[in-house]
Amino acid sequence: MSEPVEIPPLDAALTRADCLRLVAGLEANPPAHLRPVTLAVLATFTADLLRPWLVVECARRGIALKWRSTPYGQVEQQIIDPASELYAANPEAIIILLRLADLAPAADGRFLSLDVNQAGEERGRLTQWMAQQLQTLRSRTGAVIMVSNFTPPEVAAAGLADGSLIHSQAGWVHSVNLAMAEVCAAVPRTSVLDVARIAVETGMHRWRDDRLAFMAKAPLSGEALAALARLSARSLRAAAVPPKKCLVLDMDNTLWGGVVGEAGIEGIALGPDYPGNVFMEFQRRILSLRDRGVLLAAASKNNPADVEAVFAEHPSCLLRREHFSAFEVHWEDKAVSLRRVARALNIGLDALVFFDDNPVERAWVREQLPAVTVIEAPTSPMGYWKALDDSGCFDSLTLTNEDRQRAGMYAQEEQRKALQSSAGSLEDFLRSLDLVLTVGRIDESTLPRVAQLLAKTNQFNLTTRRHDEAAIREMSGAGAGLWVRVRDRFGDAGLVGVVIAVPADAGTWRIDTLLMSCRVIGRRVETAMLGLLERAAAQRGVHCLHGEFVPSLKNQPASGFLPDHGFVPNGEYWKLMFENPRALPDYFRFEDHSGIPLL
């Protein structure tokens, strides 16, 4: 067998010839560390030229892509026919590539021939068509689906006047894309592939290859194919791999220019003019990551007082001390700092991303903590954000309210710890929190968050089974699927717990999943969840539960749950018989959205 091909780094420029050579090696002998993913591509145009670019881009992001193409221009036929090449491929992911010129030629080329009402009708027709295709597709496959949106017009029908029109062609295309996004959001495991954005970034006049468009129905230029492959590979990785949770940052020459311990606050480069504005922009981008749920932590060899002064006093410092959920500023080893960050946030080392301008520190962390993702920072700070963004470490196809609130939740946890240290006992502490637990049955509105929890919860998780939305929906309908939210005097932790049980023998349910976020470990939420499940079971005449603990590298905190709650060994399962559901913890106030009797 030939040696595995060497995969080029993300920042290496490639030609089509490079990709063709690499594909041959990747398909002949794929590196063992790559995760296999079967992809089916549906397109209204010839998309086969995308294949070599996409196979290589996927390999760069840890995926061994198995490409399954279908005849071009047969999107609807492939979806409708249960015996089509699409379903025969049994793909894990499906990408649907659409062109406005293929689906609505009048709106693409002769937009001015449509009045406002006709344009609205055309938008409705397109979105209704897309909704029908996705509903059929979802009924026949559990694959992740990604649908491209429409690029802006390369040449606007109204020419220069388009930007001045209230009902412009560009505005209409944008409105169609918004409507399509709503359609995708309503279908489980379906998201938008934002081709419109990357086409604008590339340049509309460089997006199309006229020669190939006319001769082979293959309108995308080499530059467009490369950009589309990068976007698609990132999206496929985001569908297959949960995002990292925490960005750990160095300080000197990373968040500002210079060494604050030597130059002082006034001497560091941080401000509205060059080069300080480069670091301000990097800080602004970091805050945008925090806004979408990424935790921030510090790992700096420095005098703590100097760093604290920058955050508190520097007028151009956008980051503040309270933005950091963990703060390791001292003269100890960076690997030591990262271990402490993981412990403080109760997350694994593999959830950390380390960004440091110093190549020696990066090499040391890679050697000492191989589970940590280390970003190869460029020599120029102008490239910091691009390197961080291109890594895809924090990519996610969906964004929930819990994601947006995550950083604030960790700040609230610090307040809880302070209260706990002054409480006389655990019971006193829990009562002082004014805990409210809300329970509901899993439905379409909570399914995305439930699936997200199953995908990434590791510590308090009895089985660590990673079910998709379709499987969760099916199991919840057959037995019981419950979610719980927790809030207290300091804030709302969000939807943090899930329990799913399915019928086993007559009168018996098997607990497939019981998990909760590490944010609420120690508040006995797990006991309340089991009591709620017993009540749901009793409603259906079930008085026996089978549970199992499947050990993993990280779920030791859940190892004692079953024996601690009265389950006894019974062959391959643990067994719990009950006549009456257990009492729910009285330090919770319960709000019911499930119809389960709480008394």
XYZ file of C-alpha atoms in Angstrom:
599
model
C 0.000 0.000 0.000
C 1.270 3.471 -0.829
C 2.157 5.969 1.849
C -0.691 8.270 2.953
C -0.653 11.571 1.118
C 0.577 14.629 3.002
C -2.346 16.989 3.472
C -1.427 20.645 2.879
C -2.163 23.152 5.672
C -5.207 25.412 5.484
C -3.226 28.463 4.405
C -1.472 26.710 1.495
C -2.599 27.940 -1.939
C -3.701 25.164 -4.301
C -4.387 24.843 -8.009
C -6.816 22.478 -9.683
C -3.862 20.323 -10.743
C -2.729 20.141 -7.099
C -6.206 19.027 -6.046
C -6.434 16.334 -8.733
C -3.075 14.906 -7.666
C -4.021 14.981 -3.990
C -7.430 13.386 -4.601
C -5.817 10.398 -6.251
C -3.661 9.837 -3.176
C -6.437 10.501 -0.685
C -8.811 8.047 -2.331
C -6.157 5.368 -2.793
C -4.951 5.526 0.805
C -6.913 7.904 3.060
C -5.066 8.871 6.245
C -6.381 6.941 9.242
C -7.190 10.061 11.264
C -9.746 11.332 8.733
C -13.425 10.817 9.526
C -15.350 9.253 6.601
C -18.411 11.216 5.446
C -20.585 10.275 2.466
C -21.914 13.330 0.636
C -24.543 13.521 -2.094
C -24.639 16.673 -4.215
C -27.786 17.846 -5.960
C -27.437 20.808 -8.319
C -29.367 22.691 -10.945
C -26.107 22.909 -12.935
C -23.046 20.738 -13.544
C -21.219 20.573 -10.211
C -18.751 17.714 -10.773
C -15.870 20.166 -11.177
C -16.296 20.949 -7.463
C -15.322 17.422 -6.450
C -11.484 17.617 -6.375
C -11.530 20.946 -4.566
C -13.998 19.698 -1.983
C -12.269 16.367 -1.330
C -9.030 18.206 -0.548
C -10.669 20.923 1.556
C -12.485 18.261 3.576
C -9.222 16.394 4.159
C -7.701 19.625 5.459
C -10.503 19.710 8.024
C -10.295 16.079 9.110
C -12.868 14.508 6.771
C -12.384 11.699 4.230
C -15.077 12.676 1.754
C -16.933 10.062 -0.247
C -18.499 12.086 -3.068
C -21.726 10.814 -4.615
C -22.909 12.948 -7.506
C -26.315 12.876 -9.160
C -27.336 14.013 -12.672
C -27.386 17.800 -12.910
C -30.688 19.583 -13.277
C -32.581 16.772 -11.534
C -32.958 18.120 -8.023
C -36.689 17.516 -7.848
C -36.574 14.166 -9.665
C -33.884 12.811 -7.351
C -35.821 13.871 -4.259
C -39.195 12.530 -5.415
C -37.981 9.130 -6.689
C -37.310 6.763 -3.750
C -35.154 4.612 -6.053
C -32.944 7.493 -7.235
C -29.155 7.674 -7.075
C -29.559 10.064 -4.150
C -31.157 7.535 -1.809
C -29.080 4.647 -3.149
C -25.981 6.488 -1.940
C -27.369 6.564 1.650
C -25.498 9.824 2.328
C -24.744 11.289 5.743
C -24.905 14.791 4.238
C -26.625 16.356 1.242
C -25.692 19.652 -0.395
C -28.228 21.282 -2.716
C -26.705 23.862 -5.069
C -29.187 26.232 -6.702
C -28.971 29.013 -9.302
C -31.653 31.626 -9.755
C -31.140 31.484 -13.528
C -32.146 27.807 -13.473
C -35.184 28.111 -11.183
C -36.545 31.587 -11.980
C -35.038 32.791 -15.282
C -37.420 35.762 -15.582
C -36.463 37.113 -12.176
C -32.799 36.575 -13.003
C -32.601 38.124 -16.472
C -35.739 40.234 -16.920
C -36.553 41.368 -13.417
C -37.941 44.702 -14.655
C -40.676 42.843 -16.573
C -42.193 41.811 -13.205
C -44.320 44.208 -11.201
C -44.218 44.188 -7.392
C -47.029 41.641 -7.066
C -45.509 39.317 -9.645
C -42.141 39.520 -7.936
C -43.812 38.605 -4.637
C -45.600 35.674 -6.277
C -42.313 34.463 -7.726
C -40.687 34.610 -4.281
C -43.593 32.630 -2.846
C -43.335 30.029 -5.609
C -39.627 29.501 -4.996
C -39.947 29.165 -1.234
C -42.979 26.871 -1.498
C -41.086 24.667 -3.951
C -38.114 24.526 -1.608
C -40.316 23.690 1.377
C -41.895 20.795 -0.539
C -38.509 19.402 -1.571
C -37.120 19.583 1.965
C -40.211 17.990 3.512
C -39.992 15.070 1.086
C -36.264 14.761 1.589
C -36.523 14.813 5.368
C -39.210 12.128 5.330
C -36.825 9.773 3.503
C -33.396 10.467 4.969
C -31.796 11.488 8.241
C -28.882 13.143 6.447
C -27.710 16.642 7.265
C -29.041 18.941 4.533
C -27.381 22.161 3.381
C -29.117 24.384 0.832
C -27.281 27.099 -1.053
C -28.872 30.510 -1.180
C -28.864 32.711 -4.276
C -26.024 34.993 -5.302
C -26.741 38.660 -6.074
C -27.252 39.470 -9.753
C -23.951 39.637 -11.619
C -25.405 42.398 -13.786
C -28.490 44.076 -12.338
C -31.430 44.350 -14.730
C -31.759 48.069 -13.947
C -28.023 48.668 -14.236
C -26.714 51.526 -12.107
C -30.259 52.436 -11.097
C -30.820 49.167 -9.195
C -29.380 50.569 -5.980
C -31.831 53.479 -6.079
C -34.947 51.382 -6.610
C -37.207 50.665 -3.651
C -38.046 47.304 -5.227
C -34.614 46.500 -6.615
C -33.448 43.205 -8.031
C -30.685 42.898 -5.458
C -33.191 43.584 -2.678
C -35.588 40.995 -4.094
C -32.879 38.327 -4.199
C -32.024 39.148 -0.594
C -35.699 38.807 0.390
C -35.831 35.395 -1.295
C -32.757 34.307 0.664
C -34.367 35.397 3.932
C -37.520 33.447 3.073
C -35.430 30.393 2.166
C -33.614 30.649 5.507
C -36.985 30.485 7.289
C -37.899 27.398 5.281
C -34.625 25.695 6.193
C -34.970 26.615 9.867
C -38.322 24.804 9.972
C -36.808 21.493 8.802
C -34.693 19.520 11.304
C -30.958 19.195 10.550
C -31.218 21.621 7.648
C -29.213 24.807 7.229
C -28.295 27.436 4.665
C -25.024 27.205 2.767
C -24.274 30.915 2.481
C -23.068 31.004 -1.113
C -24.332 34.576 -1.499
C -21.785 35.812 1.029
C -18.770 34.022 -0.430
C -19.745 35.092 -3.959
C -19.655 38.717 -2.843
C -16.345 38.139 -1.041
C -14.882 36.572 -4.187
C -16.392 39.137 -6.556
C -19.356 38.498 -8.828
C -17.334 39.115 -12.006
C -14.835 36.459 -10.905
C -17.529 34.013 -9.816
C -18.626 32.907 -13.288
C -16.745 31.156 -16.074
C -18.591 32.079 -19.276
C -16.828 29.480 -21.435
C -17.733 26.563 -19.154
C -21.200 27.984 -18.507
C -22.128 27.978 -22.203
C -20.302 24.803 -23.223
C -20.822 22.510 -20.224
C -23.543 24.023 -17.997
C -20.763 24.480 -15.430
C -20.906 28.205 -14.613
C -18.482 28.419 -11.682
C -14.947 29.659 -12.175
C -11.950 27.983 -10.574
C -11.866 30.730 -7.973
C -15.554 30.193 -7.229
C -15.103 26.413 -6.960
C -12.248 26.877 -4.484
C -14.295 29.289 -2.358
C -17.391 27.066 -2.462
C -15.282 24.055 -1.479
C -13.850 25.901 1.535
C -17.320 26.928 2.683
C -18.783 23.450 2.139
C -15.912 21.713 3.930
C -16.256 23.989 6.945
C -19.993 23.346 7.006
C -19.542 19.569 6.763
C -17.047 19.665 9.617
C -19.418 21.782 11.704
C -22.145 19.199 11.098
C -19.878 16.338 12.164
C -17.819 17.873 14.994
C -19.143 19.955 17.925
C -17.515 23.402 18.187
C -14.821 24.123 20.753
C -16.005 25.905 23.877
C -13.244 28.216 25.054
C -10.670 30.538 23.478
C -7.604 30.906 25.700
C -5.627 34.061 24.931
C -2.150 35.318 25.595
C -1.879 39.051 26.351
C 1.371 40.816 25.313
C 1.726 41.098 21.526
C -1.564 39.227 21.164
C -4.275 41.504 22.570
C -2.036 44.565 22.358
C 1.331 45.393 20.869
C 4.328 45.357 23.161
C 4.962 44.103 26.694
C 2.928 45.973 29.277
C 5.347 45.110 32.090
C 8.097 47.007 30.236
C 6.244 49.709 28.303
C 3.479 50.448 30.821
C -0.146 51.099 29.913
C 0.735 54.231 27.951
C 3.412 52.467 25.906
C 1.514 49.499 24.509
C 0.086 49.609 20.970
C -3.672 49.778 21.401
C -5.761 52.608 19.995
C -7.557 54.097 16.996
C -4.384 54.634 14.944
C -1.967 52.137 13.409
C -0.647 49.822 14.760
C -2.915 49.984 17.806
C -6.049 49.772 15.665
C -4.993 46.310 14.470
C -5.202 45.017 18.043
C -8.456 46.892 18.691
C -9.994 45.162 15.690
C -8.771 41.778 16.936
C -10.354 42.469 20.325
C -13.607 43.455 18.616
C -13.642 40.162 16.726
C -12.948 38.235 19.927
C -15.931 39.906 21.571
C -18.085 38.815 18.628
C -17.086 35.228 19.399
C -18.128 35.747 23.002
C -21.466 37.123 21.790
C -22.189 33.795 20.113
C -21.289 31.745 23.166
C -17.520 31.172 23.076
C -15.952 31.407 26.529
C -12.844 33.558 26.889
C -9.916 32.746 29.179
C -6.496 34.298 29.791
C -3.165 32.482 29.928
C -0.372 35.012 30.216
C 3.077 35.093 31.794
C 2.829 38.515 33.306
C 2.445 40.642 36.393
C -1.282 40.340 37.240
C -1.519 43.971 38.370
C -0.194 45.230 35.015
C -2.708 43.199 33.017
C -5.605 44.120 35.307
C -4.689 47.792 34.867
C -4.936 47.537 31.076
C -8.412 46.048 31.280
C -9.580 48.531 33.895
C -7.928 51.756 32.733
C -6.856 51.709 29.092
C -9.398 53.800 27.121
C -9.003 51.750 23.926
C -9.151 48.300 25.503
C -12.461 46.780 24.384
C -12.007 43.622 26.411
C -12.602 43.924 30.134
C -11.784 41.629 33.018
C -15.410 40.523 33.326
C -15.336 39.165 29.770
C -12.993 36.370 30.886
C -14.507 33.263 32.451
C -11.091 32.073 33.655
C -8.008 34.173 34.322
C -4.514 32.656 34.587
C -2.023 35.538 34.708
C 1.222 34.663 36.500
C 4.725 33.398 35.691
C 3.961 29.698 35.646
C 3.925 27.277 32.720
C 1.279 27.868 30.021
C 0.362 24.164 30.090
C -0.338 24.504 33.813
C -2.541 27.507 33.065
C -4.539 25.621 30.453
C -5.141 22.703 32.806
C -6.420 25.150 35.429
C -8.690 26.829 32.878
C -10.245 23.485 31.960
C -10.790 22.621 35.639
C -12.226 26.039 36.470
C -14.729 25.873 33.615
C -15.421 22.163 34.122
C -14.685 21.332 30.485
C -12.208 19.013 28.800
C -8.831 20.061 27.449
C -10.122 19.160 24.001
C -12.659 22.002 24.327
C -9.847 24.604 24.532
C -8.346 26.662 21.698
C -5.035 28.361 22.497
C -3.937 31.564 20.735
C -0.443 32.935 21.464
C 1.899 34.995 19.300
C 4.955 33.160 20.690
C 5.933 30.059 18.634
C 7.876 28.610 21.584
C 4.787 28.720 23.817
C 2.671 27.189 21.042
C 5.138 24.342 20.550
C 5.280 23.685 24.299
C 1.486 23.478 24.622
C 1.256 21.173 21.590
C 3.818 18.859 23.177
C 2.406 18.902 26.704
C -1.322 19.026 25.899
C -2.012 17.399 22.515
C -5.778 17.550 23.171
C -5.711 21.363 23.081
C -6.157 22.991 19.662
C -3.302 25.433 19.077
C -3.772 28.109 16.412
C -0.694 28.837 14.332
C -0.679 32.611 14.722
C 0.886 34.503 11.784
C 3.820 36.846 12.337
C 1.713 39.901 11.516
C -1.161 40.719 13.894
C -3.142 41.804 10.816
C -3.590 38.092 10.119
C -4.620 37.069 13.653
C -8.354 37.114 13.069
C -8.165 35.342 9.715
C -6.090 32.536 11.231
C -8.550 32.148 14.082
C -11.611 32.260 11.828
C -10.139 29.955 9.167
C -9.505 27.303 11.819
C -13.257 26.694 12.012
C -12.876 25.765 15.680
C -16.023 27.629 16.703
C -18.139 26.877 13.622
C -21.718 25.829 14.265
C -24.613 25.401 11.843
C -27.122 26.631 14.429
C -27.066 29.204 17.204
C -29.393 28.817 20.187
C -30.352 31.268 22.919
C -28.350 29.136 25.354
C -25.263 29.631 23.181
C -25.615 33.412 23.271
C -26.074 33.445 27.030
C -23.262 31.025 27.876
C -20.557 33.519 28.843
C -22.930 35.362 31.165
C -23.917 32.065 32.751
C -20.333 31.411 33.814
C -20.186 34.838 35.432
C -23.340 33.940 37.355
C -21.659 30.728 38.479
C -18.949 32.733 40.196
C -21.660 34.426 42.255
C -23.106 31.035 43.188
C -19.707 29.795 44.332
C -19.324 32.835 46.572
C -22.744 32.155 48.096
C -21.958 28.467 48.587
C -18.743 29.239 50.467
C -20.758 31.179 53.041
C -23.602 28.626 53.368
C -23.753 26.336 56.371
C -24.599 23.200 54.372
C -25.396 22.068 50.848
C -29.104 22.037 51.694
C -28.903 25.596 52.993
C -27.060 26.664 49.862
C -29.576 25.055 47.499
C -32.510 26.614 49.319
C -30.862 30.025 49.215
C -30.588 29.854 45.408
C -34.390 30.089 44.914
C -34.184 27.351 42.293
C -36.890 27.029 39.645
C -36.997 23.925 37.438
C -39.154 23.964 34.316
C -40.010 20.650 32.653
C -41.468 20.027 29.218
C -41.795 17.328 26.597
C -39.396 17.424 23.659
C -41.064 19.046 20.641
C -39.985 20.769 17.441
C -39.181 24.015 19.266
C -36.763 22.351 21.721
C -35.439 19.595 19.446
C -32.411 21.560 18.111
C -31.182 22.394 21.631
C -31.809 18.820 22.826
C -29.826 17.424 19.883
C -27.046 19.909 20.621
C -26.857 18.720 24.238
C -26.691 15.077 23.161
C -23.896 15.927 20.732
C -21.621 17.710 23.189
C -22.458 16.763 26.800
C -19.767 14.441 28.133
C -19.435 14.605 31.908
C -22.855 13.957 33.407
C -24.125 11.670 30.669
C -25.058 8.058 31.458
C -24.568 6.691 27.944
C -23.075 9.498 25.745
C -25.224 8.337 22.837
C -25.212 10.898 20.002
C -28.661 10.720 18.414
C -29.789 13.019 15.622
C -33.064 14.931 15.677
C -34.982 12.249 13.765
C -33.984 9.547 16.256
C -34.776 11.766 19.244
C -38.209 12.544 17.805
C -38.936 8.854 17.217
C -37.828 7.726 20.682
C -39.685 10.538 22.439
C -42.879 9.593 20.636
C -42.559 5.917 21.543
C -41.756 6.489 25.218
C -40.927 9.772 26.902
C -38.577 12.611 26.051
C -38.297 15.346 28.672
C -36.210 18.489 28.924
C -35.577 20.671 31.963
C -34.564 24.308 32.336
C -33.047 25.668 35.542
C -32.946 29.207 36.817
C -32.147 30.750 40.182
C -31.662 34.107 41.853
C -28.547 34.807 39.766
C -29.871 33.963 36.320
C -31.247 31.426 33.853
C -29.027 28.442 32.989
C -31.298 27.596 30.072
C -32.283 24.151 28.823
C -29.677 22.020 30.590
C -31.115 18.535 31.103
C -32.556 15.753 28.935
C -33.973 12.331 29.747
C -35.262 9.955 27.073
C -36.795 6.557 27.829
C -38.146 3.987 25.381
C -40.381 0.918 25.859
C -38.573 -2.332 26.651
C -40.574 -5.263 28.014
C -44.214 -4.952 29.024
C -44.491 -2.440 31.845
C -40.818 -1.468 31.512
C -39.006 1.485 30.001
C -35.298 1.623 29.229
C -33.480 4.903 29.892
C -31.645 5.583 26.651
C -30.340 9.038 27.635
C -30.040 10.944 30.883
C -27.738 13.933 30.845
C -27.319 17.438 32.141
C -24.964 20.284 31.434
C -21.938 20.627 33.671
C -23.245 24.103 34.543
C -25.781 22.628 36.977
C -23.817 19.709 38.431
C -24.127 19.743 42.200
C -27.687 21.071 42.366
C -29.330 17.614 42.330
C -31.078 18.326 39.057
C -30.470 14.670 38.143
C -32.609 13.521 41.087
C -35.452 15.779 39.979
C -35.124 14.500 36.391
C -35.437 10.884 37.516
C -38.489 11.754 39.636
C -40.097 13.443 36.641
C -39.365 10.424 34.435
C -40.961 8.122 37.027
C -44.088 10.276 36.924
C -44.200 10.191 33.124
C -43.759 6.402 33.241
C -46.463 5.944 35.842
C -48.870 7.925 33.628
C -48.417 5.174 31.027
C -48.751 2.296 33.506
C -44.983 1.705 33.669
C -43.400 0.974 37.069
C -40.034 -0.503 36.101
C -37.040 1.349 34.635
C -33.911 -0.162 33.158
C -30.829 2.019 33.245
C -27.277 1.599 32.034
C -24.002 3.366 32.548
C -21.691 3.252 29.550
C -18.258 4.446 30.718
C -16.348 6.915 28.589
C -13.172 8.911 29.086
C -15.143 11.815 30.578
C -18.396 10.668 32.191
C -17.057 9.564 35.571
C -19.263 12.182 37.356
C -22.303 10.125 36.310
C -20.892 6.730 37.362
C -22.665 6.561 40.726
C -26.041 7.874 39.616
C -27.860 4.538 39.197
C -26.869 2.845 42.500
C -27.252 6.135 44.375
C -30.875 6.336 43.211
C -31.969 2.801 44.053
C -31.188 0.911 40.847
C -29.863 -2.645 41.397
C -27.733 -4.714 39.000
C -29.796 -6.935 36.706
C -27.661 -8.557 34.034
C -26.642 -6.017 31.424
C -28.916 -3.334 32.930
C -29.614 -1.740 36.268
C -33.201 -2.184 37.399
C -35.519 0.081 39.388
C -38.980 -1.017 40.533
C -41.278 1.617 42.001
C -44.896 1.734 43.084
C -45.009 5.483 43.571
C -42.671 8.051 42.020
C -40.041 9.403 44.386
C -40.519 12.757 46.076
C -39.162 15.664 44.105
C -36.489 17.790 45.872
C -38.361 20.424 47.892
C -35.813 23.179 47.302
C -36.991 23.394 43.670
C -40.059 25.299 42.615
C -41.444 23.465 39.596
C -43.062 24.876 36.468
C -44.693 22.256 34.297
C -45.059 22.396 30.495
C -45.366 18.627 30.154
C -48.675 17.567 31.679
C -46.869 15.391 34.222
C -48.498 15.421 37.687
C -45.885 16.940 39.976
C -47.572 16.124 43.290
